[in-house]
């Protein structure tokens, strides 16, 4: 049976889609794990509705998971999948708009009855049209799965629920993915007949591939040549969580994590809560305000404090964050941005909270802001946020987003011994001079005030949100102290820029066009620039992690290019900041659709600038 | 009287800051009494943290020579929660008011009480907003004329004791700003309690709501208008010749007259018990309203329950013995990995 022809492919992208109840996210994740173990580079994009179970068979309930894998570097989930696996007519209808003509469309033909296609909004049988436009592969998935599982002591519903694993088995065969990781996962998750059913249908799917006439060939995507090391798959939220746990270890201090459930940030709380054996204290508060307030309290008491949320929750935290700025205590605030305004689309992505992070508090309330650019980078960025927070005694905001949160990529696991260790220096009785302890005495280099924690003798002091006198921290209302403390808080944050790596330009140092980005757009920008260069265009690229303060060499770099293109998933927030800061004409490319950039969108913008210049 | 726990004296708890409440404000006596009892509670003042929100009462931490955190409006219990969870060894005190604690901060007060962390929450109730210059508060009497209610307030007031009982408080007490002895006793009880101790302190604001508690603050009137709750003692009040007692009729408290030689218990007068399983009795006491009934002061209820921080520490211990002490390398390599 293995006599079928095997063809080599450089890259493939597949989208699994079905009802939210069909297990598409699970199918996608397991296929991703298999792909990672096959040694490919990959990028994924889970896209699901906010409703837990929207009415079955409707467009509203369609959940999708896309994976792009290759024998070379992969930057995005791909604009248009090569293969769409649709579990029902609604899933097909919701997704075929993204397919190229002639792309492969694998459907569960059992689900294409009249009732189902009507519920999906088709007025007539869509199959003839689909056959025309795509390479349609019609598989009776429900029937095949039932046959494979006949004789098991499970009811019909439970049996039908397994059919996603039949599809997974089939796709695993089609692309030569090893199924070991999936089998191991099933064994760890299920027992008895349910385990047996899933394993059996998974293997039946593979065997079906080997025998069916429907697939005359299977494909092989050779392992990618990537830097040597030990890798794993990681999502942005998982990396954030592990970054938090790691910070406690590297700084040798207990973590306090106050949070309130919110999409798409809750998984960070879930993941950290599983690791209490690291001495991490997770606290589910009664609301967003209590989540941040308890975290600031924990910081006052000497813990490494972190709070995680998304836009609507961050807005609620802002008053307390103003206090954190005022009392100058370290705190990491993670904002997994989602599209708004208001409830918006809770599961969809956006970079709309840059202004919120920078200017969302009343009065002048500066705080450093960082943005990770990939799932794995979330880990590094959290460590960097804690470093800055503690060194400069300041809250720091991290801007992740829904795309980074859920998408995954292979991540080279860092060697724990090489991660920066930074034990904390708390103030001691020795810091209490003749005048007594001065809570706002500043480090001459960083302008940080001392971190003096309850329990330490002779450092008793009071802090609060009222205007204070420099050095003593006594409550005063005089204009000179007020102005001086304003200046000091601002300058302290500005000084962080001397302590962050300069922006690096990828490509020529100067020229016609620099594509500048921040945060999660890195993949799409890199892929677009790559394509442009392959097409002979001269394009450079730079990406910013430190959003505030901006890297000190940024001004100078921007000045070396005739055009600067800045794609952002907002209405041009960073563009506006850079224009006003540096008085240069940034060309802003914006998108507000709850979806990441397509490579082609950035590519088109590059073309139009270069062709018109 | 408990023996002093330390060499510390009242003076050690007095900070260098000038106290800035209005002359005659009830907060002065509360501060003095707290400073007086603190040496009994701790032998190291660095272990004490006072946390407040916003309002007149919330200036309190500035005047205590301990660690202190003057936070934002209504959120003090949440800051305290983080502090206590981080370091359970600290003696944590929240100071709040009727506006701070029951209006803008009602949610945090509710949830912090329900979690039962071992801390003290002192709610100064003057039935008015002082710092914002005199608006009616959630505890103001109906019809209170204030700057924001020139025709009289039309809100039904909230009773702090019932609120705390409803939130599942394990310790609920009330005392009065001018009654130093009673306040000190109550603070001792609150501090001794393992869990969240909620204490309402009736406080006069001479500037914006003068005399709102006069019938229980004035020494002479107090005997007639308040009743002291003492564990195991019958609920009797008044003066000889005019003694009265509280009986329960179908669950509702009622006042009966007593002769001086009467045995109140045989007359059906209720014997105070803080430890009843059900909250019904404590709620019934909380509903006693003047002038028909006296206002109870003292400890309404005390229950023993595990504290949040104990259970949190326990879970960390359990997780550590089940999973082993955290190993970062192992965590990062957990699940499927591959080597190139
Ligand atoms: S306004 Fe009232 S409560 Fe506030 S300090 Fe003055 S007297 Fe005291």
mmCIF file of C-alpha atoms in Angstrom, chain A residues 322-571:
data_model
loop_
_atom_site.group_PDB
_atom_site.id
_atom_site.type_symbol
_atom_site.label_atom_id
_atom_site.label_comp_id
_atom_site.label_asym_id
_atom_site.label_seq_id
_atom_site.Cartn_x
_atom_site.Cartn_y
_atom_site.Cartn_z
ATOM 1 C CA UNK A 322 -1.606 55.946 37.613
ATOM 2 C CA UNK A 323 -1.044 55.188 41.287
ATOM 3 C CA UNK A 324 1.692 52.698 40.397
ATOM 4 C CA UNK A 325 3.377 55.446 38.379
ATOM 5 C CA UNK A 326 3.007 57.835 41.317
ATOM 6 C CA UNK A 327 4.277 55.496 44.046
ATOM 7 C CA UNK A 328 6.961 54.151 41.690
ATOM 8 C CA UNK A 329 6.588 50.460 42.378
ATOM 9 C CA UNK A 330 7.567 47.727 39.906
ATOM 10 C CA UNK A 331 4.670 46.050 38.147
ATOM 11 C CA UNK A 332 4.258 44.229 34.847
ATOM 12 C CA UNK A 333 0.950 44.767 33.081
ATOM 13 C CA UNK A 334 0.260 42.546 30.111
ATOM 14 C CA UNK A 335 -2.354 43.617 27.617
ATOM 15 C CA UNK A 336 -3.323 40.886 25.165
ATOM 16 C CA UNK A 337 -4.984 43.309 22.775
ATOM 17 C CA UNK A 338 -8.244 42.446 21.080
ATOM 18 C CA UNK A 339 -10.383 44.351 18.659
ATOM 19 C CA UNK A 340 -12.819 46.876 20.017
ATOM 20 C CA UNK A 341 -14.116 49.331 20.861
ATOM 21 C CA UNK A 342 -16.246 48.099 23.742
ATOM 22 C CA UNK A 343 -16.734 44.343 23.645
ATOM 23 C CA UNK A 344 -15.818 44.443 19.954
ATOM 24 C CA UNK A 345 -14.671 41.075 18.667
ATOM 25 C CA UNK A 346 -13.134 39.472 21.732
ATOM 26 C CA UNK A 347 -11.276 36.717 19.901
ATOM 27 C CA UNK A 348 -10.019 38.876 17.023
ATOM 28 C CA UNK A 349 -6.742 40.706 16.843
ATOM 29 C CA UNK A 350 -5.824 44.393 16.741
ATOM 30 C CA UNK A 351 -2.998 46.740 17.755
ATOM 31 C CA UNK A 352 -5.391 49.436 18.866
ATOM 32 C CA UNK A 353 -4.138 49.963 22.414
ATOM 33 C CA UNK A 354 -0.828 51.715 21.840
ATOM 34 C CA UNK A 355 -2.304 55.090 22.695
ATOM 35 C CA UNK A 356 -4.097 53.512 25.629
ATOM 36 C CA UNK A 357 -0.795 52.204 26.963
ATOM 37 C CA UNK A 358 1.026 55.483 26.435
ATOM 38 C CA UNK A 359 -1.623 58.074 27.151
ATOM 39 C CA UNK A 360 -4.586 56.281 28.682
ATOM 40 C CA UNK A 361 -4.135 57.606 32.205
ATOM 41 C CA UNK A 362 -5.077 61.048 33.408
ATOM 42 C CA UNK A 363 -2.446 63.752 33.645
ATOM 43 C CA UNK A 364 1.180 62.984 32.709
ATOM 44 C CA UNK A 365 1.673 59.384 33.674
ATOM 45 C CA UNK A 366 4.607 57.898 31.778
ATOM 46 C CA UNK A 367 5.364 54.213 31.747
ATOM 47 C CA UNK A 368 7.648 52.022 29.631
ATOM 48 C CA UNK A 369 5.812 49.971 27.005
ATOM 49 C CA UNK A 370 7.110 46.873 25.203
ATOM 50 C CA UNK A 371 5.680 44.823 22.366
ATOM 51 C CA UNK A 372 6.627 41.217 21.559
ATOM 52 C CA UNK A 373 6.759 40.358 17.874
ATOM 53 C CA UNK A 374 6.235 36.602 17.822
ATOM 54 C CA UNK A 375 4.840 33.867 20.023
ATOM 55 C CA UNK A 376 8.272 32.897 21.339
ATOM 56 C CA UNK A 377 9.281 36.532 21.735
ATOM 57 C CA UNK A 378 6.536 36.879 24.351
ATOM 58 C CA UNK A 379 8.799 34.951 26.724
ATOM 59 C CA UNK A 380 11.769 37.253 26.203
ATOM 60 C CA UNK A 381 9.650 40.375 26.359
ATOM 61 C CA UNK A 382 8.149 39.453 29.717
ATOM 62 C CA UNK A 383 11.632 38.963 31.157
ATOM 63 C CA UNK A 384 12.658 42.324 29.735
ATOM 64 C CA UNK A 385 9.555 43.939 31.237
ATOM 65 C CA UNK A 386 10.384 42.624 34.698
ATOM 66 C CA UNK A 387 13.984 43.760 34.319
ATOM 67 C CA UNK A 388 12.955 47.311 33.499
ATOM 68 C CA UNK A 389 10.184 47.376 36.116
ATOM 69 C CA UNK A 390 12.523 46.423 38.934
ATOM 70 C CA UNK A 391 15.565 48.365 37.811
ATOM 71 C CA UNK A 392 13.626 51.589 37.281
ATOM 72 C CA UNK A 393 10.904 51.043 39.898
ATOM 73 C CA UNK A 394 8.078 51.534 37.474
ATOM 74 C CA UNK A 395 5.053 49.788 36.017
ATOM 75 C CA UNK A 396 5.741 48.439 32.518
ATOM 76 C CA UNK A 397 3.084 47.533 29.988
ATOM 77 C CA UNK A 398 3.490 44.691 27.505
ATOM 78 C CA UNK A 399 1.348 44.811 24.354
ATOM 79 C CA UNK A 400 0.716 41.349 23.021
ATOM 80 C CA UNK A 401 -2.384 40.651 20.942
ATOM 81 C CA UNK A 402 -4.917 37.998 20.138
ATOM 82 C CA UNK A 403 -2.968 36.818 17.102
ATOM 83 C CA UNK A 404 0.217 36.238 19.083
ATOM 84 C CA UNK A 405 -1.784 34.787 21.955
ATOM 85 C CA UNK A 406 -3.224 31.906 19.973
ATOM 86 C CA UNK A 407 -0.862 31.321 17.103
ATOM 87 C CA UNK A 408 2.066 29.022 17.530
ATOM 88 C CA UNK A 409 5.533 28.615 16.152
ATOM 89 C CA UNK A 410 8.557 26.425 16.798
ATOM 90 C CA UNK A 411 10.543 28.009 19.578
ATOM 91 C CA UNK A 412 14.148 27.315 20.292
ATOM 92 C CA UNK A 413 14.157 26.608 24.005
ATOM 93 C CA UNK A 414 16.608 28.923 25.689
ATOM 94 C CA UNK A 415 19.322 27.488 27.876
ATOM 95 C CA UNK A 416 18.177 28.340 31.379
ATOM 96 C CA UNK A 417 21.749 28.945 32.498
ATOM 97 C CA UNK A 418 22.248 31.681 29.949
ATOM 98 C CA UNK A 419 19.102 33.596 30.858
ATOM 99 C CA UNK A 420 19.923 36.799 32.731
ATOM 100 C CA UNK A 421 19.760 36.358 36.475
ATOM 101 C CA UNK A 422 18.932 39.512 38.329
ATOM 102 C CA UNK A 423 18.504 39.132 42.063
ATOM 103 C CA UNK A 424 16.710 42.049 43.631
ATOM 104 C CA UNK A 425 18.285 44.616 45.921
ATOM 105 C CA UNK A 426 15.805 45.727 48.535
ATOM 106 C CA UNK A 427 16.589 48.669 50.766
ATOM 107 C CA UNK A 428 17.945 47.781 54.216
ATOM 108 C CA UNK A 429 18.334 49.595 57.516
ATOM 109 C CA UNK A 430 21.717 50.808 56.210
ATOM 110 C CA UNK A 431 19.824 52.946 53.719
ATOM 111 C CA UNK A 432 18.293 54.825 56.604
ATOM 112 C CA UNK A 433 20.583 57.818 57.206
ATOM 113 C CA UNK A 434 20.618 60.471 59.913
ATOM 114 C CA UNK A 435 17.444 61.984 58.577
ATOM 115 C CA UNK A 436 15.758 58.586 58.620
ATOM 116 C CA UNK A 437 14.767 56.591 55.577
ATOM 117 C CA UNK A 438 14.029 58.678 52.480
ATOM 118 C CA UNK A 439 11.596 56.774 50.259
ATOM 119 C CA UNK A 440 12.122 59.062 47.258
ATOM 120 C CA UNK A 441 15.892 59.325 47.345
ATOM 121 C CA UNK A 442 16.908 58.401 43.798
ATOM 122 C CA UNK A 443 19.606 56.296 42.219
ATOM 123 C CA UNK A 444 21.761 58.834 40.369
ATOM 124 C CA UNK A 445 21.953 56.686 37.255
ATOM 125 C CA UNK A 446 18.444 55.285 36.868
ATOM 126 C CA UNK A 447 16.526 57.773 39.041
ATOM 127 C CA UNK A 448 14.851 54.747 40.646
ATOM 128 C CA UNK A 449 13.728 55.124 44.237
ATOM 129 C CA UNK A 450 14.562 52.410 46.796
ATOM 130 C CA UNK A 451 12.289 49.395 47.184
ATOM 131 C CA UNK A 452 11.702 49.151 50.919
ATOM 132 C CA UNK A 453 9.362 46.425 51.998
ATOM 133 C CA UNK A 454 7.237 45.907 55.108
ATOM 134 C CA UNK A 455 8.945 43.699 57.640
ATOM 135 C CA UNK A 456 12.242 45.579 57.254
ATOM 136 C CA UNK A 457 13.078 47.562 60.405
ATOM 137 C CA UNK A 458 13.765 51.290 60.325
ATOM 138 C CA UNK A 459 12.349 51.747 56.859
ATOM 139 C CA UNK A 460 8.749 52.359 57.896
ATOM 140 C CA UNK A 461 7.328 54.851 55.461
ATOM 141 C CA UNK A 462 4.060 55.911 53.904
ATOM 142 C CA UNK A 463 3.374 56.221 50.205
ATOM 143 C CA UNK A 464 0.291 57.203 48.302
ATOM 144 C CA UNK A 465 -1.174 58.976 45.344
ATOM 145 C CA UNK A 466 -0.797 62.529 46.649
ATOM 146 C CA UNK A 467 1.865 64.881 45.330
ATOM 147 C CA UNK A 468 5.042 64.415 47.244
ATOM 148 C CA UNK A 469 8.151 66.283 48.132
ATOM 149 C CA UNK A 470 11.245 64.960 46.363
ATOM 150 C CA UNK A 471 13.496 62.777 48.521
ATOM 151 C CA UNK A 472 11.322 62.660 51.671
ATOM 152 C CA UNK A 473 8.112 61.684 49.935
ATOM 153 C CA UNK A 474 6.180 63.841 52.389
ATOM 154 C CA UNK A 475 2.834 65.050 51.142
ATOM 155 C CA UNK A 476 3.158 68.610 49.864
ATOM 156 C CA UNK A 477 1.243 70.856 47.537
ATOM 157 C CA UNK A 478 3.886 73.387 46.580
ATOM 158 C CA UNK A 479 4.345 74.059 42.869
ATOM 159 C CA UNK A 480 8.090 73.538 42.900
ATOM 160 C CA UNK A 481 7.883 70.019 44.329
ATOM 161 C CA UNK A 482 4.999 69.215 42.040
ATOM 162 C CA UNK A 483 6.918 70.265 38.926
ATOM 163 C CA UNK A 484 10.095 68.569 40.057
ATOM 164 C CA UNK A 485 8.431 65.224 40.716
ATOM 165 C CA UNK A 486 6.644 65.414 37.349
ATOM 166 C CA UNK A 487 9.994 66.005 35.687
ATOM 167 C CA UNK A 488 11.729 63.215 37.596
ATOM 168 C CA UNK A 489 9.089 60.612 36.765
ATOM 169 C CA UNK A 490 9.283 61.533 33.090
ATOM 170 C CA UNK A 491 13.041 61.590 32.977
ATOM 171 C CA UNK A 492 13.285 58.272 34.764
ATOM 172 C CA UNK A 493 11.260 56.583 32.026
ATOM 173 C CA UNK A 494 13.222 58.417 29.313
ATOM 174 C CA UNK A 495 16.459 57.096 30.759
ATOM 175 C CA UNK A 496 15.368 53.556 30.010
ATOM 176 C CA UNK A 497 16.230 54.281 26.370
ATOM 177 C CA UNK A 498 19.930 54.280 27.220
ATOM 178 C CA UNK A 499 19.451 50.771 28.504
ATOM 179 C CA UNK A 500 17.740 49.138 25.529
ATOM 180 C CA UNK A 501 19.366 47.731 22.420
ATOM 181 C CA UNK A 502 19.382 49.975 19.329
ATOM 182 C CA UNK A 503 17.001 49.176 16.487
ATOM 183 C CA UNK A 504 18.636 47.048 13.866
ATOM 184 C CA UNK A 505 18.005 47.412 10.172
ATOM 185 C CA UNK A 506 17.547 44.251 8.163
ATOM 186 C CA UNK A 507 18.851 44.906 4.670
ATOM 187 C CA UNK A 508 20.601 48.018 3.387
ATOM 188 C CA UNK A 509 21.334 50.741 5.953
ATOM 189 C CA UNK A 510 19.792 53.420 3.832
ATOM 190 C CA UNK A 511 17.783 53.616 0.641
ATOM 191 C CA UNK A 512 14.386 54.232 -0.832
ATOM 192 C CA UNK A 513 12.209 52.286 1.523
ATOM 193 C CA UNK A 514 12.216 51.094 5.087
ATOM 194 C CA UNK A 515 9.303 49.012 6.280
ATOM 195 C CA UNK A 516 8.992 49.670 9.974
ATOM 196 C CA UNK A 517 6.817 47.616 12.278
ATOM 197 C CA UNK A 518 6.064 46.803 15.873
ATOM 198 C CA UNK A 519 4.524 43.842 17.623
ATOM 199 C CA UNK A 520 2.772 40.986 15.922
ATOM 200 C CA UNK A 521 3.064 42.296 12.362
ATOM 201 C CA UNK A 522 6.663 41.054 12.176
ATOM 202 C CA UNK A 523 5.789 37.845 10.340
ATOM 203 C CA UNK A 524 3.697 39.454 7.616
ATOM 204 C CA UNK A 525 6.179 42.299 7.146
ATOM 205 C CA UNK A 526 9.155 39.950 6.942
ATOM 206 C CA UNK A 527 7.398 37.740 4.397
ATOM 207 C CA UNK A 528 6.380 40.737 2.275
ATOM 208 C CA UNK A 529 9.866 42.249 2.342
ATOM 209 C CA UNK A 530 11.312 38.855 1.501
ATOM 210 C CA UNK A 531 9.074 38.523 -1.523
ATOM 211 C CA UNK A 532 9.851 42.059 -2.633
ATOM 212 C CA UNK A 533 13.565 41.393 -2.454
ATOM 213 C CA UNK A 534 13.164 38.171 -4.403
ATOM 214 C CA UNK A 535 11.408 40.267 -7.011
ATOM 215 C CA UNK A 536 14.446 42.516 -7.160
ATOM 216 C CA UNK A 537 13.213 45.419 -5.056
ATOM 217 C CA UNK A 538 15.482 47.165 -2.574
ATOM 218 C CA UNK A 539 13.622 47.211 0.696
ATOM 219 C CA UNK A 540 14.913 47.410 4.236
ATOM 220 C CA UNK A 541 13.092 46.434 7.362
ATOM 221 C CA UNK A 542 13.186 47.310 11.051
ATOM 222 C CA UNK A 543 11.027 46.281 13.969
ATOM 223 C CA UNK A 544 10.547 47.966 17.343
ATOM 224 C CA UNK A 545 10.076 46.180 20.638
ATOM 225 C CA UNK A 546 10.524 49.161 22.953
ATOM 226 C CA UNK A 547 7.557 51.403 22.246
ATOM 227 C CA UNK A 548 8.310 53.707 25.135
ATOM 228 C CA UNK A 549 10.845 55.076 25.408
ATOM 229 C CA UNK A 550 11.717 54.571 21.761
ATOM 230 C CA UNK A 551 15.198 53.291 20.970
ATOM 231 C CA UNK A 552 17.634 56.192 20.825
ATOM 232 C CA UNK A 553 18.837 55.494 17.274
ATOM 233 C CA UNK A 554 15.395 55.354 15.705
ATOM 234 C CA UNK A 555 15.278 58.994 14.614
ATOM 235 C CA UNK A 556 18.568 58.700 12.847
ATOM 236 C CA UNK A 557 17.623 55.448 11.100
ATOM 237 C CA UNK A 558 14.340 56.802 9.812
ATOM 238 C CA UNK A 559 16.196 59.801 8.401
ATOM 239 C CA UNK A 560 18.307 57.556 6.173
ATOM 240 C CA UNK A 561 15.391 56.393 4.064
ATOM 241 C CA UNK A 562 13.438 58.265 1.458
ATOM 242 C CA UNK A 563 10.214 56.474 2.409
ATOM 243 C CA UNK A 564 9.128 54.804 5.592
ATOM 244 C CA UNK A 565 6.163 52.445 5.404
ATOM 245 C CA UNK A 566 4.561 51.557 8.718
ATOM 246 C CA UNK A 567 1.875 48.838 8.703
ATOM 247 C CA UNK A 568 -0.229 48.753 11.880
ATOM 248 C CA UNK A 569 -3.477 47.065 12.871
ATOM 249 C CA UNK A 570 -4.990 50.365 13.999
ATOM 250 C CA UNK A 571 -5.565 53.749 12.389
#
